[in-house]
Short mmCIF file of C-alpha atoms and ligand atoms in Angstrom, two decimals:
data_model
loop_
_atom_site.label_atom_id
_atom_site.label_comp_id
_atom_site.label_asym_id
_atom_site.label_seq_id
_atom_site.Cartn_x
_atom_site.Cartn_y
_atom_site.Cartn_z
CA MET A 922 101.03 112.97 68.86
CA GLY A 923 102.21 114.66 71.97
CA ARG A 924 103.62 113.75 75.08
CA LYS A 925 101.52 111.54 77.19
CA LYS A 926 100.14 113.15 80.55
CA ILE A 927 99.87 111.82 83.91
CA ALA A 928 98.23 113.15 86.35
CA LEU A 929 98.82 113.26 90.26
CA ILE A 930 95.99 113.80 92.62
CA GLY A 931 97.58 114.26 96.03
CA GLY A 932 101.08 115.92 95.96
CA GLY A 933 102.02 115.42 99.42
CA GLN A 934 105.55 112.34 100.06
CA ILE A 935 104.25 110.02 97.86
CA GLY A 936 102.98 112.33 94.86
CA GLY A 937 106.21 114.61 95.07
CA ASN A 938 108.36 111.19 94.65
CA LEU A 939 105.75 110.15 91.84
CA ALA A 940 106.61 113.18 90.46
CA LEU A 941 110.16 113.12 90.03
CA ILE A 942 110.26 109.23 88.85
CA ALA A 943 107.90 109.68 86.02
CA ALA A 944 109.61 112.36 85.07
CA GLN A 945 113.02 111.44 85.25
CA LYS A 946 111.71 108.45 83.16
CA GLU A 947 110.40 110.93 80.39
CA LEU A 948 106.82 108.82 80.63
CA GLY A 949 104.92 112.17 79.93
CA ASP A 950 104.22 115.28 81.15
CA VAL A 951 103.11 115.80 85.30
CA VAL A 952 100.26 117.69 86.62
CA ILE A 953 100.61 117.46 90.15
CA PHE A 954 97.19 118.46 91.96
CA ASP A 955 96.63 119.27 95.41
CA ILE A 956 94.04 121.50 97.43
CA PRO A 957 94.04 125.14 96.90
CA GLN A 958 95.86 125.23 100.45
CA SER A 959 98.62 123.16 98.74
CA GLU A 960 98.73 125.08 95.31
CA GLY A 961 102.02 126.28 96.58
CA MET A 962 103.35 123.25 98.00
CA VAL A 963 102.95 121.52 94.61
CA LYS A 964 103.91 124.38 92.23
CA GLY A 965 107.22 124.43 94.25
CA LYS A 966 107.87 121.29 93.70
CA ALA A 967 106.97 121.39 90.19
CA LEU A 968 109.26 123.75 89.61
CA ASP A 969 112.10 122.11 91.83
CA ILE A 970 111.59 119.51 89.52
CA MET A 971 112.25 121.16 86.47
CA GLN A 972 114.85 122.70 87.92
CA LEU A 973 116.87 119.34 88.16
CA ARG A 974 116.26 118.80 84.04
CA PRO A 975 119.07 120.44 83.07
CA HIS A 976 121.25 118.19 84.96
CA ASP A 977 119.13 114.99 84.17
CA GLY A 978 118.37 115.59 80.54
CA TYR A 979 114.70 114.94 80.54
CA ASP A 980 112.46 116.71 79.01
CA SER A 981 109.36 116.32 80.67
CA GLU A 982 107.15 119.43 81.42
CA VAL A 983 106.14 119.59 85.46
CA THR A 984 103.42 121.85 86.50
CA GLY A 985 101.16 122.41 89.92
CA THR A 986 97.87 122.97 90.22
CA SER A 987 94.71 123.49 92.29
CA ASP A 988 92.17 123.67 89.24
CA TYR A 989 90.84 120.25 88.28
CA ASN A 990 90.53 121.69 84.69
CA ASP A 991 94.30 121.21 84.23
CA LEU A 992 93.62 117.38 84.55
CA THR A 993 92.23 117.12 81.00
CA GLY A 994 93.60 114.72 78.87
CA SER A 995 95.21 112.70 81.22
CA ASP A 996 96.45 109.40 80.19
CA VAL A 997 97.07 107.99 83.60
CA ILE A 998 95.66 109.36 87.22
CA ILE A 999 98.07 108.56 89.96
CA ILE A 1000 95.96 109.09 93.54
CA THR A 1001 97.40 109.61 96.50
CA ALA A 1002 94.64 111.99 97.88
CA GLY A 1003 93.92 112.11 101.78
CA ILE A 1004 94.64 112.86 104.86
CA PRO A 1005 96.33 110.85 107.39
CA ARG A 1006 95.39 109.44 110.95
CA LYS A 1007 96.06 112.36 113.42
CA PRO A 1008 95.86 111.67 116.96
CA GLY A 1009 92.68 111.15 118.74
CA MET A 1010 91.32 110.27 115.32
CA ASP A 1011 89.91 106.14 114.98
CA ARG A 1012 89.81 104.39 111.77
CA GLU A 1013 86.47 104.91 111.37
CA ASP A 1014 86.81 108.79 111.24
CA LEU A 1015 89.83 108.58 109.22
CA MET A 1016 87.76 106.35 106.47
CA SER A 1017 84.95 109.04 106.67
CA ILE A 1018 87.29 112.00 105.54
CA ASN A 1019 89.13 109.86 103.18
CA LEU A 1020 86.09 108.49 101.64
CA GLY A 1021 84.77 111.98 101.39
CA ILE A 1022 87.56 113.04 99.59
CA MET A 1023 88.21 110.17 97.18
CA LYS A 1024 84.54 110.58 96.23
CA ASP A 1025 85.33 114.33 95.08
CA VAL A 1026 88.27 113.32 93.28
CA ALA A 1027 86.52 110.41 91.48
CA LYS A 1028 83.46 112.60 90.25
CA ASN A 1029 86.37 115.09 89.37
CA VAL A 1030 88.30 112.74 87.22
CA LYS A 1031 85.17 111.63 85.55
CA LYS A 1032 84.77 115.07 84.54
CA TYR A 1033 87.71 115.82 83.51
CA ALA A 1034 89.45 112.62 82.34
CA PRO A 1035 86.92 109.88 81.42
CA GLU A 1036 89.51 108.23 79.34
CA SER A 1037 92.24 107.46 81.38
CA PHE A 1038 93.66 104.87 83.59
CA VAL A 1039 93.38 105.23 87.33
CA ILE A 1040 95.74 104.26 90.09
CA VAL A 1041 94.48 104.45 93.66
CA ILE A 1042 97.50 104.60 96.25
CA SER A 1043 95.19 106.42 99.21
CA ASN A 1044 94.62 104.28 102.20
CA PRO A 1045 92.45 102.51 103.46
CA LEU A 1046 93.42 100.90 99.94
CA ASP A 1047 90.78 98.08 99.64
CA ALA A 1048 87.84 100.45 100.23
CA MET A 1049 89.40 103.66 98.38
CA VAL A 1050 89.68 101.83 94.97
CA TYR A 1051 86.44 100.05 95.83
CA ALA A 1052 84.54 104.01 96.04
CA PHE A 1053 86.75 105.21 93.13
CA HIS A 1054 84.89 102.38 90.97
CA LYS A 1055 81.80 102.67 92.48
CA VAL A 1056 81.49 106.63 92.19
CA SER A 1057 83.25 107.09 88.97
CA GLY A 1058 81.79 103.54 87.68
CA PHE A 1059 84.77 103.61 85.58
CA ASN A 1060 85.09 100.53 83.45
CA LYS A 1061 86.70 97.72 85.75
CA ASN A 1062 89.62 97.41 83.69
CA LYS A 1063 90.90 100.99 83.79
CA VAL A 1064 91.25 101.21 87.84
CA VAL A 1065 93.26 99.66 89.89
CA GLY A 1066 95.12 99.56 93.43
CA MET A 1067 98.21 99.82 94.17
CA ALA A 1068 99.45 97.29 97.00
CA GLY A 1069 100.64 93.93 95.55
CA ALA A 1070 103.37 95.41 93.62
CA LEU A 1071 104.58 96.94 97.26
CA ASP A 1072 104.04 94.52 99.51
CA SER A 1073 105.67 91.65 96.88
CA GLY A 1074 108.82 93.69 96.48
CA ARG A 1075 109.06 94.23 100.13
CA PHE A 1076 108.89 90.24 100.15
CA ARG A 1077 111.43 90.33 97.76
CA ALA A 1078 113.44 92.81 99.72
CA PHE A 1079 113.63 91.11 102.62
CA ILE A 1080 114.62 87.21 101.20
CA ALA A 1081 117.40 89.40 98.77
CA MET A 1082 118.90 90.84 102.11
CA GLU A 1083 118.63 87.68 104.20
CA THR A 1084 120.43 85.31 101.25
CA GLY A 1085 123.03 88.32 99.74
CA TYR A 1086 121.84 87.26 96.28
CA SER A 1087 120.77 89.69 93.69
CA VAL A 1088 117.33 91.11 94.32
CA GLN A 1089 116.77 91.25 90.33
CA ASP A 1090 116.65 87.45 90.18
CA VAL A 1091 113.89 87.46 93.45
CA SER A 1092 110.54 86.41 92.27
CA CYS A 1093 107.35 86.88 94.77
CA MET A 1094 103.99 87.38 95.08
CA VAL A 1095 101.86 88.17 98.21
CA LEU A 1096 98.38 88.22 97.38
CA GLY A 1097 94.89 89.74 99.51
CA GLY A 1098 94.11 92.63 100.70
CA HIS A 1099 96.68 95.47 101.87
CA GLY A 1100 96.50 95.14 105.70
CA ASP A 1101 97.95 92.70 108.31
CA SER A 1102 95.60 89.30 106.42
CA MET A 1103 97.70 89.81 103.11
CA VAL A 1104 98.68 86.30 101.49
CA PRO A 1105 102.57 85.97 101.03
CA ILE A 1106 102.29 82.71 98.20
CA THR A 1107 106.22 81.72 99.94
CA ARG A 1108 105.64 78.29 98.01
CA LEU A 1109 106.22 79.88 94.61
CA ALA A 1110 109.13 82.34 95.67
CA THR A 1111 112.01 81.69 94.09
CA ILE A 1112 115.76 82.92 93.42
CA GLY A 1113 117.20 82.37 89.73
CA GLY A 1114 114.04 79.86 89.62
CA VAL A 1115 115.68 77.79 92.76
CA PRO A 1116 112.55 77.58 95.18
CA VAL A 1117 113.38 79.68 97.94
CA THR A 1118 111.81 77.20 100.32
CA ASP A 1119 115.39 75.06 99.24
CA LEU A 1120 117.25 77.86 99.96
CA ILE A 1121 116.05 79.21 103.49
CA SER A 1122 114.84 77.26 106.99
CA ALA A 1123 111.16 77.43 107.17
CA LYS A 1124 111.28 79.29 110.24
CA ARG A 1125 113.20 82.13 108.76
CA LEU A 1126 110.78 82.32 106.02
CA LYS A 1127 107.97 82.46 108.55
CA GLU A 1128 109.68 85.30 110.34
CA ILE A 1129 109.95 86.74 106.67
CA GLU A 1130 106.62 86.59 106.12
CA ASP A 1131 105.47 87.87 109.14
CA ARG A 1132 108.00 91.34 108.57
CA THR A 1133 106.33 91.53 105.12
CA ARG A 1134 102.92 91.84 106.32
CA PHE A 1135 104.26 94.62 108.90
CA ALA A 1136 106.83 96.37 106.81
CA GLY A 1137 104.65 99.51 106.40
CA GLY A 1138 104.10 99.72 109.99
CA GLU A 1139 107.82 98.94 110.65
CA ILE A 1140 108.44 102.30 108.57
CA VAL A 1141 105.67 104.29 110.06
CA LYS A 1142 107.47 103.48 113.49
CA LEU A 1143 110.77 104.54 112.09
CA PHE A 1144 109.40 107.68 111.59
CA GLY A 1145 107.07 108.70 114.25
CA ASN A 1146 105.17 111.29 111.45
CA GLY A 1147 103.86 109.53 107.93
CA SER A 1148 104.36 106.43 105.55
CA ALA A 1149 106.51 105.16 103.30
CA PHE A 1150 107.22 106.93 100.43
CA TYR A 1151 109.74 105.98 97.96
CA ALA A 1152 109.31 102.62 97.51
CA PRO A 1153 105.45 103.77 97.05
CA ALA A 1154 106.00 105.99 94.49
CA GLN A 1155 108.26 103.60 92.65
CA CYS A 1156 105.65 100.93 92.34
CA ALA A 1157 103.14 103.08 90.78
CA ILE A 1158 104.86 103.93 88.13
CA GLU A 1159 105.91 100.54 87.03
CA MET A 1160 102.16 100.20 86.54
CA ALA A 1161 101.84 103.36 84.71
CA GLU A 1162 105.00 102.57 82.81
CA ALA A 1163 103.44 98.88 81.70
CA TYR A 1164 100.05 100.74 80.54
CA LEU A 1165 101.34 103.26 78.47
CA LYS A 1166 104.36 101.14 76.54
CA ASP A 1167 101.69 98.10 76.58
CA LYS A 1168 104.31 96.00 78.50
CA LYS A 1169 102.03 93.09 79.24
CA ARG A 1170 103.32 93.08 82.84
CA VAL A 1171 102.23 90.47 85.29
CA ILE A 1172 101.64 92.16 88.34
CA PRO A 1173 100.07 91.75 91.40
CA CYS A 1174 97.53 94.74 92.13
CA ALA A 1175 94.25 95.20 93.62
CA ALA A 1176 91.45 94.31 91.02
CA LEU A 1177 88.38 93.83 90.26
CA CYS A 1178 87.43 89.95 91.11
CA GLU A 1179 84.19 89.32 89.37
CA GLY A 1180 84.00 85.64 89.84
CA GLU A 1181 88.48 84.86 89.65
CA PHE A 1182 89.46 82.49 92.96
CA GLY A 1183 85.87 82.69 93.94
CA ILE A 1184 85.66 86.14 94.69
CA ASN A 1185 82.55 88.45 93.42
CA GLY A 1186 82.31 91.95 93.22
CA PHE A 1187 85.84 93.27 95.37
CA PHE A 1188 89.04 94.39 94.49
CA ILE A 1189 91.79 92.50 95.87
CA GLY A 1190 95.38 91.92 95.46
CA VAL A 1191 95.25 88.75 92.28
CA PRO A 1192 98.16 88.80 89.69
CA THR A 1193 97.27 90.90 86.63
CA VAL A 1194 98.39 91.94 83.55
CA ILE A 1195 98.36 95.99 82.84
CA GLY A 1196 99.27 96.61 79.20
CA ALA A 1197 97.34 98.69 76.94
CA GLY A 1198 94.00 97.95 77.90
CA GLY A 1199 94.58 98.55 81.34
CA ILE A 1200 94.15 95.48 84.01
CA GLU A 1201 93.79 93.38 80.60
CA LYS A 1202 93.47 89.80 82.42
CA ILE A 1203 93.55 88.49 86.16
CA ILE A 1204 95.60 84.83 86.13
CA GLU A 1205 94.47 82.55 88.04
CA PHE A 1206 96.55 79.68 89.02
CA ASN A 1207 95.45 76.89 91.51
CA LEU A 1208 95.99 77.49 95.30
CA THR A 1209 96.56 75.20 98.33
CA ASP A 1210 94.12 74.39 101.00
CA ASP A 1211 96.48 76.85 102.80
CA GLU A 1212 96.71 79.36 100.73
CA LYS A 1213 92.99 79.41 100.33
CA ASN A 1214 91.71 79.70 103.93
CA ALA A 1215 94.39 82.64 103.78
CA LEU A 1216 92.60 84.28 100.81
CA ASN A 1217 88.98 83.57 102.17
CA ASN A 1218 90.30 85.16 105.49
CA THR A 1219 92.21 88.29 103.79
CA LEU A 1220 89.08 88.77 101.69
CA GLU A 1221 86.70 89.07 104.77
CA ALA A 1222 88.83 91.84 106.37
CA VAL A 1223 88.58 93.73 102.65
CA LYS A 1224 84.98 93.14 102.87
CA LYS A 1225 84.86 94.55 106.68
CA THR A 1226 86.70 97.65 105.43
CA VAL A 1227 84.41 98.23 102.11
CA GLY A 1228 81.38 97.67 104.57
CA GLU A 1229 82.25 100.73 106.13
CA THR A 1230 82.35 102.59 102.67
CA LYS A 1231 78.17 101.80 102.31
CA LEU A 1232 78.58 102.44 98.78
O1 TXD B 1628 100.87 100.74 99.37
C1 TXD B 1628 99.72 101.51 99.64
N1 TXD B 1628 98.59 101.52 98.76
C2 TXD B 1628 100.51 102.67 100.52
C3 TXD B 1628 99.52 103.54 100.57
C4 TXD B 1628 101.11 102.64 101.14
C5 TXD B 1628 101.74 104.01 101.34
C6 TXD B 1628 101.01 104.73 102.09
N2 TXD B 1628 99.76 104.75 101.49
C7 TXD B 1628 98.84 105.79 101.65
O2 TXD B 1628 99.16 106.69 100.50
C8 TXD B 1628 98.78 107.01 103.09
O3 TXD B 1628 98.37 105.81 103.94
C9 TXD B 1628 98.28 107.77 102.52
O4 TXD B 1628 96.84 107.34 102.08
C10 TXD B 1628 98.34 107.86 100.52
C11 TXD B 1628 99.32 109.04 100.61
O5 TXD B 1628 100.88 109.23 101.29
P1 TXD B 1628 101.45 110.65 101.52
O6 TXD B 1628 102.43 109.95 102.18
O7 TXD B 1628 101.97 110.61 100.02
O8 TXD B 1628 100.66 111.08 102.42
P2 TXD B 1628 100.63 112.50 102.42
O9 TXD B 1628 101.90 113.63 102.25
O10 TXD B 1628 100.05 113.59 103.58
O11 TXD B 1628 99.71 113.64 101.01
C12 TXD B 1628 98.55 113.74 100.81
C13 TXD B 1628 98.40 114.52 100.04
C14 TXD B 1628 98.64 116.25 100.89
O12 TXD B 1628 99.35 117.14 100.17
C15 TXD B 1628 96.81 116.81 100.95
O13 TXD B 1628 97.14 117.93 101.05
C16 TXD B 1628 96.71 115.97 99.47
O14 TXD B 1628 96.69 114.62 99.56
N3 TXD B 1628 94.86 116.47 99.48
C17 TXD B 1628 94.20 116.01 98.70
N4 TXD B 1628 94.66 116.35 96.93
C18 TXD B 1628 94.04 116.34 96.52
N5 TXD B 1628 92.40 116.51 96.65
C19 TXD B 1628 91.89 116.53 97.86
N6 TXD B 1628 90.77 116.53 97.68
C20 TXD B 1628 93.06 116.23 98.63
N7 TXD B 1628 93.00 116.43 100.16
C21 TXD B 1628 93.82 116.28 100.82
#
């Protein structure tokens, strides 16, 4: 019964942080995979994290590679592979490049780590997780997209910043696609069990919802080059940990709906239970008419990006 193995496909900004957090939490040994041109970078990051070990005391081994053989036996795979949008490139160009990458990754994950639990992070998220599932043929419980955890976490962070109360006691849920049409379920947000709607004015809540919707863009604008990486990495680790430790965590994730919330055949952000069985369940609950409309609206956006994959 050796250690668990976590493979990261893509060792860029998020990948590097995933490696560090997974090692520090001793979730298992970590392999960072990237393309041959970036092999030096991931080997370097791995070595740097190995040299942090004496100070932190973890025993996880971290290695870098560009050889898919090294994925063999992975328990969890976290995919951030892709390229960011460059000047002069439209969304469709980006989609076709990242789709090509995702198809290649899916074939190799299926070949070398067919038993793994796969967490997709690459953008456009709703289409990339769909493509991974289609090409790999993995069971739906073993494939999930990370977005809802981050979007809900951002909502929690902003509510804590607004009130000054501990973020630990703030509970929020954001459903739907990972884009501007996401659906914060503000009605159910609480601080220590007290509804936020009793604590924050409707006008301020609306502003906080909007900030949540555009939170990724706010960071992209500040960076000028690149997107958020600390929080996205932590969110995916939370999901991986729930799987590895059979925690039955309830986390909003992009999961394949087959009738839940009236949605069929698409990966979209819904409350899921993550345990040793992967995505063990999608938890349905009653939505108001406004929430239903908002979910339909985000579903249309997801269908549009997924349609572009032609899969
Ligand atoms: O909530 C969410 N899902 C997200 C998604 C939140 C933030 C960022 N999100 C997306 O994650 C972002 O739009 C990107 O598509 C991914 C990864 O973001 P990151 O900031 O880590 O991007 P980098 O630093 O560009 O890293 C991508 C790495 C880079 O090292 C490439 O060399 C590598 O991917 N890459 C590949 N790895 C393996 N295999 C192939 N084919 C490949 N092609 C590129």
